[in-house]
Amino acid sequence: FLLTLYLLLNQNLFQTLSEAFTLQQHQAELIKAHFETCKHPKIICGDLNNSAFSYVYRTIKGDLKDAFEEAGTGFGKSYNFKYYPARIDYIFVEKSMVVKQFKTIDTFFQSDHFPQIADVHLLNKYIYFLLNVIYRFFLVLYRFICWF
């Protein structure tokens, strides 16, 4: 009886998790479809309940920059999980934006998530174009030098 109950509970848990992951993937694809048609500068913030290695993270991030990767330090712990520093809350910005600072307030205990703060500057589109051209030039130059 206990074995049967254990198997039923695990099967139900697996089914519930599978349904939740499927729903998250669908929601991520809806967000991606929306911001592909949006012509305005975009900042996406949220609790994805996923690691940076997940399909949901990669889908929503797309070509956007992860503010923590741009200006954060350490592990980027955003969820108060006692076993390891979990980062499941994210701030994504367009490439035409510069992340000057990123901070996680890890002394905030009113939630199991830590607030994240990013100082983001929107570049003038001409400055962004110029910086992009310069970046691409040096990338090509670097690859050319490494080739020899």
PDB file of N, CA, C and O in Angstrom, residues 5-58:
ATOM      1  N   LEU A   5       1.055   4.110  -2.868  1.00  0.00           N
ATOM      2  CA  LEU A   5       0.810   5.517  -2.549  1.00  0.00           C
ATOM      3  C   LEU A   5       2.006   6.374  -2.946  1.00  0.00           C
ATOM      4  O   LEU A   5       1.844   7.442  -3.550  1.00  0.00           O
ATOM      5  N   TYR A   6       3.207   5.908  -2.649  1.00  0.00           N
ATOM      6  CA  TYR A   6       4.433   6.614  -3.015  1.00  0.00           C
ATOM      7  C   TYR A   6       4.522   6.795  -4.530  1.00  0.00           C
ATOM      8  O   TYR A   6       4.816   7.881  -5.032  1.00  0.00           O
ATOM      9  N   LEU A   7       4.256   5.734  -5.284  1.00  0.00           N
ATOM     10  CA  LEU A   7       4.315   5.804  -6.747  1.00  0.00           C
ATOM     11  C   LEU A   7       3.254   6.741  -7.309  1.00  0.00           C
ATOM     12  O   LEU A   7       3.516   7.518  -8.232  1.00  0.00           O
ATOM     13  N   LEU A   8       2.061   6.721  -6.748  1.00  0.00           N
ATOM     14  CA  LEU A   8       0.997   7.614  -7.201  1.00  0.00           C
ATOM     15  C   LEU A   8       1.344   9.076  -6.930  1.00  0.00           C
ATOM     16  O   LEU A   8       1.135   9.945  -7.776  1.00  0.00           O
ATOM     17  N   LEU A   9       1.865   9.347  -5.748  1.00  0.00           N
ATOM     18  CA  LEU A   9       2.249  10.723  -5.406  1.00  0.00           C
ATOM     19  C   LEU A   9       3.369  11.211  -6.305  1.00  0.00           C
ATOM     20  O   LEU A   9       3.345  12.348  -6.785  1.00  0.00           O
ATOM     21  N   ASN A  10       4.371  10.378  -6.556  1.00  0.00           N
ATOM     22  CA  ASN A  10       5.476  10.771  -7.430  1.00  0.00           C
ATOM     23  C   ASN A  10       5.011  10.967  -8.864  1.00  0.00           C
ATOM     24  O   ASN A  10       5.460  11.882  -9.539  1.00  0.00           O
ATOM     25  N   GLN A  11       4.111  10.102  -9.324  1.00  0.00           N
ATOM     26  CA  GLN A  11       3.583  10.239 -10.679  1.00  0.00           C
ATOM     27  C   GLN A  11       2.792  11.549 -10.793  1.00  0.00           C
ATOM     28  O   GLN A  11       2.914  12.273 -11.769  1.00  0.00           O
ATOM     29  N   ASN A  12       1.994  11.858  -9.773  1.00  0.00           N
ATOM     30  CA  ASN A  12       1.215  13.089  -9.761  1.00  0.00           C
ATOM     31  C   ASN A  12       2.139  14.304  -9.702  1.00  0.00           C
ATOM     32  O   ASN A  12       1.909  15.295 -10.394  1.00  0.00           O
ATOM     33  N   LEU A  13       3.185  14.227  -8.912  1.00  0.00           N
ATOM     34  CA  LEU A  13       4.151  15.319  -8.819  1.00  0.00           C
ATOM     35  C   LEU A  13       4.845  15.531 -10.158  1.00  0.00           C
ATOM     36  O   LEU A  13       4.977  16.667 -10.632  1.00  0.00           O
ATOM     37  N   PHE A  14       5.265  14.443 -10.794  1.00  0.00           N
ATOM     38  CA  PHE A  14       5.908  14.533 -12.102  1.00  0.00           C
ATOM     39  C   PHE A  14       4.966  15.163 -13.123  1.00  0.00           C
ATOM     40  O   PHE A  14       5.353  16.023 -13.904  1.00  0.00           O
ATOM     41  N   GLN A  15       3.707  14.745 -13.122  1.00  0.00           N
ATOM     42  CA  GLN A  15       2.714  15.281 -14.055  1.00  0.00           C
ATOM     43  C   GLN A  15       2.496  16.781 -13.802  1.00  0.00           C
ATOM     44  O   GLN A  15       2.437  17.574 -14.738  1.00  0.00           O
ATOM     45  N   THR A  16       2.408  17.177 -12.544  1.00  0.00           N
ATOM     46  CA  THR A  16       2.207  18.579 -12.187  1.00  0.00           C
ATOM     47  C   THR A  16       3.401  19.425 -12.630  1.00  0.00           C
ATOM     48  O   THR A  16       3.219  20.501 -13.205  1.00  0.00           O
ATOM     49  N   LEU A  17       4.611  18.933 -12.372  1.00  0.00           N
ATOM     50  CA  LEU A  17       5.807  19.657 -12.795  1.00  0.00           C
ATOM     51  C   LEU A  17       5.888  19.754 -14.309  1.00  0.00           C
ATOM     52  O   LEU A  17       6.231  20.803 -14.856  1.00  0.00           O
ATOM     53  N   SER A  18       5.556  18.683 -14.985  1.00  0.00           N
ATOM     54  CA  SER A  18       5.586  18.678 -16.439  1.00  0.00           C
ATOM     55  C   SER A  18       4.612  19.712 -17.008  1.00  0.00           C
ATOM     56  O   SER A  18       4.940  20.456 -17.929  1.00  0.00           O
ATOM     57  N   GLU A  19       3.419  19.782 -16.433  1.00  0.00           N
ATOM     58  CA  GLU A  19       2.425  20.764 -16.873  1.00  0.00           C
ATOM     59  C   GLU A  19       2.898  22.188 -16.591  1.00  0.00           C
ATOM     60  O   GLU A  19       2.701  23.088 -17.412  1.00  0.00           O
ATOM     61  N   ALA A  20       3.533  22.400 -15.446  1.00  0.00           N
ATOM     62  CA  ALA A  20       4.035  23.731 -15.091  1.00  0.00           C
ATOM     63  C   ALA A  20       5.142  24.165 -16.059  1.00  0.00           C
ATOM     64  O   ALA A  20       5.155  25.313 -16.518  1.00  0.00           O
ATOM     65  N   PHE A  21       6.061  23.256 -16.388  1.00  0.00           N
ATOM     66  CA  PHE A  21       7.138  23.586 -17.326  1.00  0.00           C
ATOM     67  C   PHE A  21       6.585  23.891 -18.720  1.00  0.00           C
ATOM     68  O   PHE A  21       7.043  24.811 -19.392  1.00  0.00           O
ATOM     69  N   THR A  22       5.590  23.133 -19.142  1.00  0.00           N
ATOM     70  CA  THR A  22       4.967  23.371 -20.447  1.00  0.00           C
ATOM     71  C   THR A  22       4.303  24.747 -20.478  1.00  0.00           C
ATOM     72  O   THR A  22       4.440  25.491 -21.455  1.00  0.00           O
ATOM     73  N   LEU A  23       3.621  25.097 -19.408  1.00  0.00           N
ATOM     74  CA  LEU A  23       2.979  26.409 -19.309  1.00  0.00           C
ATOM     75  C   LEU A  23       4.021  27.530 -19.314  1.00  0.00           C
ATOM     76  O   LEU A  23       3.858  28.541 -20.008  1.00  0.00           O
ATOM     77  N   GLN A  24       5.103  27.357 -18.566  1.00  0.00           N
ATOM     78  CA  GLN A  24       6.179  28.363 -18.545  1.00  0.00           C
ATOM     79  C   GLN A  24       6.769  28.552 -19.937  1.00  0.00           C
ATOM     80  O   GLN A  24       7.044  29.678 -20.353  1.00  0.00           O
ATOM     81  N   GLN A  25       6.990  27.469 -20.656  1.00  0.00           N
ATOM     82  CA  GLN A  25       7.549  27.572 -22.006  1.00  0.00           C
ATOM     83  C   GLN A  25       6.608  28.341 -22.926  1.00  0.00           C
ATOM     84  O   GLN A  25       7.041  29.202 -23.692  1.00  0.00           O
ATOM     85  N   HIS A  26       5.330  28.070 -22.824  1.00  0.00           N
ATOM     86  CA  HIS A  26       4.342  28.774 -23.637  1.00  0.00           C
ATOM     87  C   HIS A  26       4.324  30.265 -23.293  1.00  0.00           C
ATOM     88  O   HIS A  26       4.293  31.124 -24.185  1.00  0.00           O
ATOM     89  N   GLN A  27       4.357  30.581 -22.001  1.00  0.00           N
ATOM     90  CA  GLN A  27       4.365  31.986 -21.577  1.00  0.00           C
ATOM     91  C   GLN A  27       5.620  32.700 -22.075  1.00  0.00           C
ATOM     92  O   GLN A  27       5.559  33.853 -22.507  1.00  0.00           O
ATOM     93  N   ALA A  28       6.755  32.027 -22.024  1.00  0.00           N
ATOM     94  CA  ALA A  28       8.009  32.615 -22.513  1.00  0.00           C
ATOM     95  C   ALA A  28       7.913  32.910 -24.002  1.00  0.00           C
ATOM     96  O   ALA A  28       8.369  33.964 -24.472  1.00  0.00           O
ATOM     97  N   GLU A  29       7.320  32.013 -24.757  1.00  0.00           N
ATOM     98  CA  GLU A  29       7.163  32.223 -26.199  1.00  0.00           C
ATOM     99  C   GLU A  29       6.201  33.375 -26.500  1.00  0.00           C
ATOM    100  O   GLU A  29       6.404  34.126 -27.453  1.00  0.00           O
ATOM    101  N   LEU A  30       5.166  33.553 -25.661  1.00  0.00           N
ATOM    102  CA  LEU A  30       4.252  34.688 -25.816  1.00  0.00           C
ATOM    103  C   LEU A  30       4.976  36.013 -25.576  1.00  0.00           C
ATOM    104  O   LEU A  30       4.787  36.984 -26.321  1.00  0.00           O
ATOM    105  N   ILE A  31       5.812  36.047 -24.549  1.00  0.00           N
ATOM    106  CA  ILE A  31       6.588  37.267 -24.251  1.00  0.00           C
ATOM    107  C   ILE A  31       7.520  37.573 -25.419  1.00  0.00           C
ATOM    108  O   ILE A  31       7.603  38.704 -25.882  1.00  0.00           O
ATOM    109  N   LYS A  32       8.207  36.552 -25.906  1.00  0.00           N
ATOM    110  CA  LYS A  32       9.132  36.747 -27.025  1.00  0.00           C
ATOM    111  C   LYS A  32       8.399  37.260 -28.263  1.00  0.00           C
ATOM    112  O   LYS A  32       8.854  38.191 -28.931  1.00  0.00           O
ATOM    113  N   ALA A  33       7.253  36.691 -28.572  1.00  0.00           N
ATOM    114  CA  ALA A  33       6.474  37.125 -29.737  1.00  0.00           C
ATOM    115  C   ALA A  33       6.038  38.580 -29.580  1.00  0.00           C
ATOM    116  O   ALA A  33       6.063  39.347 -30.541  1.00  0.00           O
ATOM    117  N   HIS A  34       5.673  38.963 -28.362  1.00  0.00           N
ATOM    118  CA  HIS A  34       5.247  40.346 -28.138  1.00  0.00           C
ATOM    119  C   HIS A  34       6.408  41.314 -28.315  1.00  0.00           C
ATOM    120  O   HIS A  34       6.281  42.321 -29.000  1.00  0.00           O
ATOM    121  N   PHE A  35       7.554  41.027 -27.708  1.00  0.00           N
ATOM    122  CA  PHE A  35       8.624  42.028 -27.814  1.00  0.00           C
ATOM    123  C   PHE A  35       9.319  42.023 -29.158  1.00  0.00           C
ATOM    124  O   PHE A  35      10.028  42.953 -29.497  1.00  0.00           O
ATOM    125  N   GLU A  36       9.097  41.012 -29.976  1.00  0.00           N
ATOM    126  CA  GLU A  36       9.617  41.059 -31.346  1.00  0.00           C
ATOM    127  C   GLU A  36       8.839  42.050 -32.204  1.00  0.00           C
ATOM    128  O   GLU A  36       9.360  42.576 -33.178  1.00  0.00           O
ATOM    129  N   THR A  37       7.579  42.312 -31.848  1.00  0.00           N
ATOM    130  CA  THR A  37       6.763  43.265 -32.602  1.00  0.00           C
ATOM    131  C   THR A  37       6.773  44.658 -31.982  1.00  0.00           C
ATOM    132  O   THR A  37       6.328  45.606 -32.606  1.00  0.00           O
ATOM    133  N   CYS A  38       7.291  44.791 -30.786  1.00  0.00           N
ATOM    134  CA  CYS A  38       7.311  46.078 -30.082  1.00  0.00           C
ATOM    135  C   CYS A  38       8.461  46.945 -30.597  1.00  0.00           C
ATOM    136  O   CYS A  38       9.594  46.486 -30.688  1.00  0.00           O
ATOM    137  N   LYS A  39       8.170  48.175 -30.936  1.00  0.00           N
ATOM    138  CA  LYS A  39       9.178  49.083 -31.504  1.00  0.00           C
ATOM    139  C   LYS A  39       9.820  49.992 -30.455  1.00  0.00           C
ATOM    140  O   LYS A  39      10.671  50.800 -30.777  1.00  0.00           O
ATOM    141  N   HIS A  40       9.408  49.866 -29.209  1.00  0.00           N
ATOM    142  CA  HIS A  40       9.927  50.726 -28.148  1.00  0.00           C
ATOM    143  C   HIS A  40      11.087  50.050 -27.421  1.00  0.00           C
ATOM    144  O   HIS A  40      11.198  48.824 -27.439  1.00  0.00           O
ATOM    145  N   PRO A  41      11.952  50.840 -26.777  1.00  0.00           N
ATOM    146  CA  PRO A  41      13.023  50.232 -25.968  1.00  0.00           C
ATOM    147  C   PRO A  41      12.413  49.341 -24.881  1.00  0.00           C
ATOM    148  O   PRO A  41      11.381  49.681 -24.303  1.00  0.00           O
ATOM    149  N   LYS A  42      13.050  48.216 -24.637  1.00  0.00           N
ATOM    150  CA  LYS A  42      12.477  47.236 -23.722  1.00  0.00           C
ATOM    151  C   LYS A  42      13.390  46.922 -22.540  1.00  0.00           C
ATOM    152  O   LYS A  42      14.589  46.772 -22.708  1.00  0.00           O
ATOM    153  N   ILE A  43      12.758  46.832 -21.383  1.00  0.00           N
ATOM    154  CA  ILE A  43      13.379  46.300 -20.177  1.00  0.00           C
ATOM    155  C   ILE A  43      12.413  45.251 -19.658  1.00  0.00           C
ATOM    156  O   ILE A  43      11.229  45.522 -19.478  1.00  0.00           O
ATOM    157  N   ILE A  44      12.903  44.052 -19.452  1.00  0.00           N
ATOM    158  CA  ILE A  44      12.064  42.972 -18.944  1.00  0.00           C
ATOM    159  C   ILE A  44      12.610  42.558 -17.581  1.00  0.00           C
ATOM    160  O   ILE A  44      13.786  42.217 -17.453  1.00  0.00           O
ATOM    161  N   CYS A  45      11.758  42.605 -16.572  1.00  0.00           N
ATOM    162  CA  CYS A  45      12.136  42.228 -15.210  1.00  0.00           C
ATOM    163  C   CYS A  45      11.179  41.153 -14.727  1.00  0.00           C
ATOM    164  O   CYS A  45       9.982  41.234 -15.007  1.00  0.00           O
ATOM    165  N   GLY A  46      11.703  40.181 -14.016  1.00  0.00           N
ATOM    166  CA  GLY A  46      10.775  39.206 -13.479  1.00  0.00           C
ATOM    167  C   GLY A  46      11.402  38.023 -12.794  1.00  0.00           C
ATOM    168  O   GLY A  46      12.596  37.772 -12.892  1.00  0.00           O
ATOM    169  N   ASP A  47      10.544  37.321 -12.087  1.00  0.00           N
ATOM    170  CA  ASP A  47      10.889  36.071 -11.423  1.00  0.00           C
ATOM    171  C   ASP A  47      10.553  34.953 -12.407  1.00  0.00           C
ATOM    172  O   ASP A  47       9.394  34.643 -12.630  1.00  0.00           O
ATOM    173  N   LEU A  48      11.574  34.374 -13.024  1.00  0.00           N
ATOM    174  CA  LEU A  48      11.348  33.319 -14.012  1.00  0.00           C
ATOM    175  C   LEU A  48      11.249  31.934 -13.383  1.00  0.00           C
ATOM    176  O   LEU A  48      10.856  30.980 -14.042  1.00  0.00           O
ATOM    177  N   ASN A  49      11.644  31.817 -12.119  1.00  0.00           N
ATOM    178  CA  ASN A  49      11.688  30.514 -11.453  1.00  0.00           C
ATOM    179  C   ASN A  49      12.487  29.500 -12.260  1.00  0.00           C
ATOM    180  O   ASN A  49      12.158  28.316 -12.289  1.00  0.00           O
ATOM    181  N   ASN A  50      13.526  29.972 -12.939  1.00  0.00           N
ATOM    182  CA  ASN A  50      14.372  29.126 -13.767  1.00  0.00           C
ATOM    183  C   ASN A  50      15.813  29.628 -13.680  1.00  0.00           C
ATOM    184  O   ASN A  50      16.040  30.813 -13.465  1.00  0.00           O
ATOM    185  N   SER A  51      16.733  28.731 -13.929  1.00  0.00           N
ATOM    186  CA  SER A  51      18.142  29.118 -13.945  1.00  0.00           C
ATOM    187  C   SER A  51      18.483  29.758 -15.287  1.00  0.00           C
ATOM    188  O   SER A  51      17.691  29.724 -16.231  1.00  0.00           O
ATOM    189  N   ALA A  52      19.673  30.289 -15.364  1.00  0.00           N
ATOM    190  CA  ALA A  52      20.143  30.901 -16.609  1.00  0.00           C
ATOM    191  C   ALA A  52      20.453  29.858 -17.682  1.00  0.00           C
ATOM    192  O   ALA A  52      20.816  30.218 -18.792  1.00  0.00           O
ATOM    193  N   PHE A  53      20.292  28.596 -17.376  1.00  0.00           N
ATOM    194  CA  PHE A  53      20.553  27.527 -18.335  1.00  0.00           C
ATOM    195  C   PHE A  53      19.261  26.954 -18.916  1.00  0.00           C
ATOM    196  O   PHE A  53      19.295  26.003 -19.677  1.00  0.00           O
ATOM    197  N   SER A  54      18.134  27.546 -18.566  1.00  0.00           N
ATOM    198  CA  SER A  54      16.836  26.989 -18.959  1.00  0.00           C
ATOM    199  C   SER A  54      16.353  27.516 -20.305  1.00  0.00           C
ATOM    200  O   SER A  54      16.786  28.560 -20.789  1.00  0.00           O
ATOM    201  N   TYR A  55      15.418  26.790 -20.873  1.00  0.00           N
ATOM    202  CA  TYR A  55      14.768  27.201 -22.122  1.00  0.00           C
ATOM    203  C   TYR A  55      14.025  28.521 -21.914  1.00  0.00           C
ATOM    204  O   TYR A  55      14.067  29.404 -22.770  1.00  0.00           O
ATOM    205  N   VAL A  56      13.345  28.650 -20.787  1.00  0.00           N
ATOM    206  CA  VAL A  56      12.573  29.869 -20.495  1.00  0.00           C
ATOM    207  C   VAL A  56      13.501  31.083 -20.453  1.00  0.00           C
ATOM    208  O   VAL A  56      13.215  32.115 -21.062  1.00  0.00           O
ATOM    209  N   TYR A  57      14.629  30.967 -19.762  1.00  0.00           N
ATOM    210  CA  TYR A  57      15.600  32.064 -19.688  1.00  0.00           C
ATOM    211  C   TYR A  57      16.096  32.439 -21.085  1.00  0.00           C
ATOM    212  O   TYR A  57      16.089  33.603 -21.471  1.00  0.00           O
ATOM    213  N   ARG A  58      16.534  31.449 -21.850  1.00  0.00           N
ATOM    214  CA  ARG A  58      17.086  31.724 -23.193  1.00  0.00           C
ATOM    215  C   ARG A  58      16.040  32.329 -24.124  1.00  0.00           C
ATOM    216  O   ARG A  58      16.341  33.209 -24.921  1.00  0.00           O
TER     217      ARG A  58
END
